[in-house]
C-alpha cells in the first residue's frame, strides 16, 4: 500500500512563496495522476492542481492559475507544488493524492500539510 507524505508547509506573509513536496513510500506513481487538494476551515476540500505522471500534463484550478506550478521528479518519485504570490485565502491544509489515470476516484491521500498566509 503506497503512502503519500507531504512536507513543506508553513507560515508565510502575503506575496510570499512556499514549495510543497509529496513523496511516495511503498509504491510508485507510474500510471497515475497525482493531485493537490486543499481544505480551509469550514470549507469543503477543493482541487488545486494535478499532473499526469507519464506525460507531465497539468491541470490547475482557476484560483491558482499563474501562481502555482505542479511538477514531478521521476527519479525521486516526488511531486511538488510551487506556490508564489500567496494570498490569505490560500490558507488551508494541503493534501497530496493520486488516482489511476483512467479512473475518477482518488484512492490514496497524504496526511496533509498546513499552509498559513498572513496578511
mmCIF file of C-alpha atoms in Angstrom:
data_model
loop_
_atom_site.group_PDB
_atom_site.id
_atom_site.type_symbol
_atom_site.label_atom_id
_atom_site.label_comp_id
_atom_site.label_asym_id
_atom_site.label_seq_id
_atom_site.Cartn_x
_atom_site.Cartn_y
_atom_site.Cartn_z
ATOM 1 C CA UNK A 1 0.000 0.000 0.000
ATOM 2 C CA UNK A 2 1.507 3.295 -1.059
ATOM 3 C CA UNK A 3 1.920 6.057 1.478
ATOM 4 C CA UNK A 4 1.994 9.684 0.430
ATOM 5 C CA UNK A 5 3.974 12.010 2.646
ATOM 6 C CA UNK A 6 3.663 15.774 2.276
ATOM 7 C CA UNK A 7 6.113 18.338 3.546
ATOM 8 C CA UNK A 8 6.973 21.987 3.084
ATOM 9 C CA UNK A 9 4.040 23.780 4.654
ATOM 10 C CA UNK A 10 4.436 26.711 6.987
ATOM 11 C CA UNK A 11 3.640 30.327 7.743
ATOM 12 C CA UNK A 12 4.340 32.959 5.113
ATOM 13 C CA UNK A 13 3.334 36.560 4.505
ATOM 14 C CA UNK A 14 1.041 37.505 1.667
ATOM 15 C CA UNK A 15 3.002 37.750 -1.557
ATOM 16 C CA UNK A 16 5.492 35.141 -0.431
ATOM 17 C CA UNK A 17 6.252 31.662 -1.709
ATOM 18 C CA UNK A 18 6.315 28.103 -0.470
ATOM 19 C CA UNK A 19 7.113 24.777 -2.104
ATOM 20 C CA UNK A 20 5.253 21.666 -1.042
ATOM 21 C CA UNK A 21 6.584 18.171 -1.664
ATOM 22 C CA UNK A 22 4.828 14.818 -1.810
ATOM 23 C CA UNK A 23 6.872 11.625 -1.784
ATOM 24 C CA UNK A 24 5.623 8.095 -2.385
ATOM 25 C CA UNK A 25 6.593 5.353 0.017
ATOM 26 C CA UNK A 26 5.866 1.707 -0.721
ATOM 27 C CA UNK A 27 4.774 2.303 -4.278
ATOM 28 C CA UNK A 28 5.238 4.340 -7.391
ATOM 29 C CA UNK A 29 3.362 6.968 -9.335
ATOM 30 C CA UNK A 30 3.621 5.159 -12.620
ATOM 31 C CA UNK A 31 0.237 5.019 -14.357
ATOM 32 C CA UNK A 32 -1.292 7.574 -12.042
ATOM 33 C CA UNK A 33 -2.420 11.166 -11.955
ATOM 34 C CA UNK A 34 -1.110 12.993 -8.923
ATOM 35 C CA UNK A 35 -3.005 15.854 -7.390
ATOM 36 C CA UNK A 36 -3.039 18.527 -4.743
ATOM 37 C CA UNK A 37 -6.223 19.434 -2.903
ATOM 38 C CA UNK A 38 -6.734 21.865 -0.053
ATOM 39 C CA UNK A 39 -9.243 22.350 2.729
ATOM 40 C CA UNK A 40 -9.728 25.588 4.615
ATOM 41 C CA UNK A 41 -11.540 25.688 7.973
ATOM 42 C CA UNK A 42 -15.281 25.334 7.499
ATOM 43 C CA UNK A 43 -14.959 24.681 3.776
ATOM 44 C CA UNK A 44 -15.074 21.628 1.580
ATOM 45 C CA UNK A 45 -11.914 20.127 0.191
ATOM 46 C CA UNK A 46 -11.151 21.606 -3.212
ATOM 47 C CA UNK A 47 -8.990 20.679 -6.148
ATOM 48 C CA UNK A 48 -5.834 22.729 -6.647
ATOM 49 C CA UNK A 49 -3.742 21.069 -9.355
ATOM 50 C CA UNK A 50 -2.869 17.734 -10.914
ATOM 51 C CA UNK A 51 -0.178 16.200 -13.064
ATOM 52 C CA UNK A 52 -0.194 13.019 -15.087
ATOM 53 C CA UNK A 53 2.948 11.135 -14.149
ATOM 54 C CA UNK A 54 3.697 9.608 -17.543
ATOM 55 C CA UNK A 55 3.209 12.694 -19.695
ATOM 56 C CA UNK A 56 3.641 15.591 -17.315
ATOM 57 C CA UNK A 57 0.399 17.188 -18.458
ATOM 58 C CA UNK A 58 -1.075 19.500 -15.837
ATOM 59 C CA UNK A 59 -4.435 20.935 -14.779
ATOM 60 C CA UNK A 60 -4.999 23.868 -12.427
ATOM 61 C CA UNK A 61 -7.903 25.374 -10.569
ATOM 62 C CA UNK A 62 -8.712 28.853 -11.842
ATOM 63 C CA UNK A 63 -7.957 30.309 -8.422
ATOM 64 C CA UNK A 64 -4.281 29.306 -8.608
ATOM 65 C CA UNK A 65 -3.507 29.570 -12.331
ATOM 66 C CA UNK A 66 -0.453 31.671 -12.953
ATOM 67 C CA UNK A 67 0.629 31.491 -9.309
ATOM 68 C CA UNK A 68 1.067 27.780 -8.568
ATOM 69 C CA UNK A 69 3.103 25.229 -10.510
ATOM 70 C CA UNK A 70 2.876 21.467 -10.101
ATOM 71 C CA UNK A 71 5.853 19.391 -11.183
ATOM 72 C CA UNK A 72 7.363 15.943 -10.764
ATOM 73 C CA UNK A 73 10.736 14.352 -10.212
ATOM 74 C CA UNK A 74 10.719 10.866 -11.702
ATOM 75 C CA UNK A 75 13.965 9.810 -10.058
ATOM 76 C CA UNK A 76 12.797 10.853 -6.596
ATOM 77 C CA UNK A 77 9.202 9.625 -7.038
ATOM 78 C CA UNK A 78 8.107 13.013 -5.768
ATOM 79 C CA UNK A 79 5.778 15.760 -6.861
ATOM 80 C CA UNK A 80 5.978 19.407 -5.952
ATOM 81 C CA UNK A 81 3.659 22.370 -5.703
ATOM 82 C CA UNK A 82 5.461 25.673 -6.080
ATOM 83 C CA UNK A 83 3.210 28.383 -4.692
ATOM 84 C CA UNK A 84 4.019 32.007 -5.494
ATOM 85 C CA UNK A 85 2.198 35.273 -4.825
ATOM 86 C CA UNK A 86 0.409 33.635 -1.940
ATOM 87 C CA UNK A 87 -2.787 35.196 -0.636
ATOM 88 C CA UNK A 88 -4.511 34.856 2.750
ATOM 89 C CA UNK A 89 -7.262 32.890 1.017
ATOM 90 C CA UNK A 90 -4.691 30.215 0.141
ATOM 91 C CA UNK A 91 -4.555 29.333 3.831
ATOM 92 C CA UNK A 92 -5.562 25.673 4.172
ATOM 93 C CA UNK A 93 -4.358 22.178 4.800
ATOM 94 C CA UNK A 94 -2.890 20.893 1.548
ATOM 95 C CA UNK A 95 -3.242 17.221 0.693
ATOM 96 C CA UNK A 96 -1.443 15.105 -1.864
ATOM 97 C CA UNK A 97 -3.415 12.377 -3.589
ATOM 98 C CA UNK A 98 -3.346 10.060 -6.566
ATOM 99 C CA UNK A 99 -5.731 8.228 -8.893
ATOM 100 C CA UNK A 100 -5.301 5.765 -11.698
ATOM 101 C CA UNK A 101 -5.325 7.941 -14.779
ATOM 102 C CA UNK A 102 -8.332 6.178 -16.326
ATOM 103 C CA UNK A 103 -10.477 6.474 -13.187
ATOM 104 C CA UNK A 104 -12.108 9.389 -11.383
ATOM 105 C CA UNK A 105 -11.596 8.218 -7.804
ATOM 106 C CA UNK A 106 -8.640 9.488 -5.822
ATOM 107 C CA UNK A 107 -7.563 6.379 -3.919
ATOM 108 C CA UNK A 108 -4.732 7.425 -1.593
ATOM 109 C CA UNK A 109 -4.273 10.565 0.474
ATOM 110 C CA UNK A 110 -1.438 12.010 2.474
ATOM 111 C CA UNK A 111 -1.835 13.346 5.993
ATOM 112 C CA UNK A 112 -1.783 16.962 4.851
ATOM 113 C CA UNK A 113 0.469 19.915 5.491
ATOM 114 C CA UNK A 114 -0.668 23.264 6.860
ATOM 115 C CA UNK A 115 -0.129 26.415 4.833
ATOM 116 C CA UNK A 116 -0.896 29.711 6.539
ATOM 117 C CA UNK A 117 -0.668 33.025 4.721
ATOM 118 C CA UNK A 118 -0.781 36.133 6.867
ATOM 119 C CA UNK A 119 -1.999 39.477 5.564
#
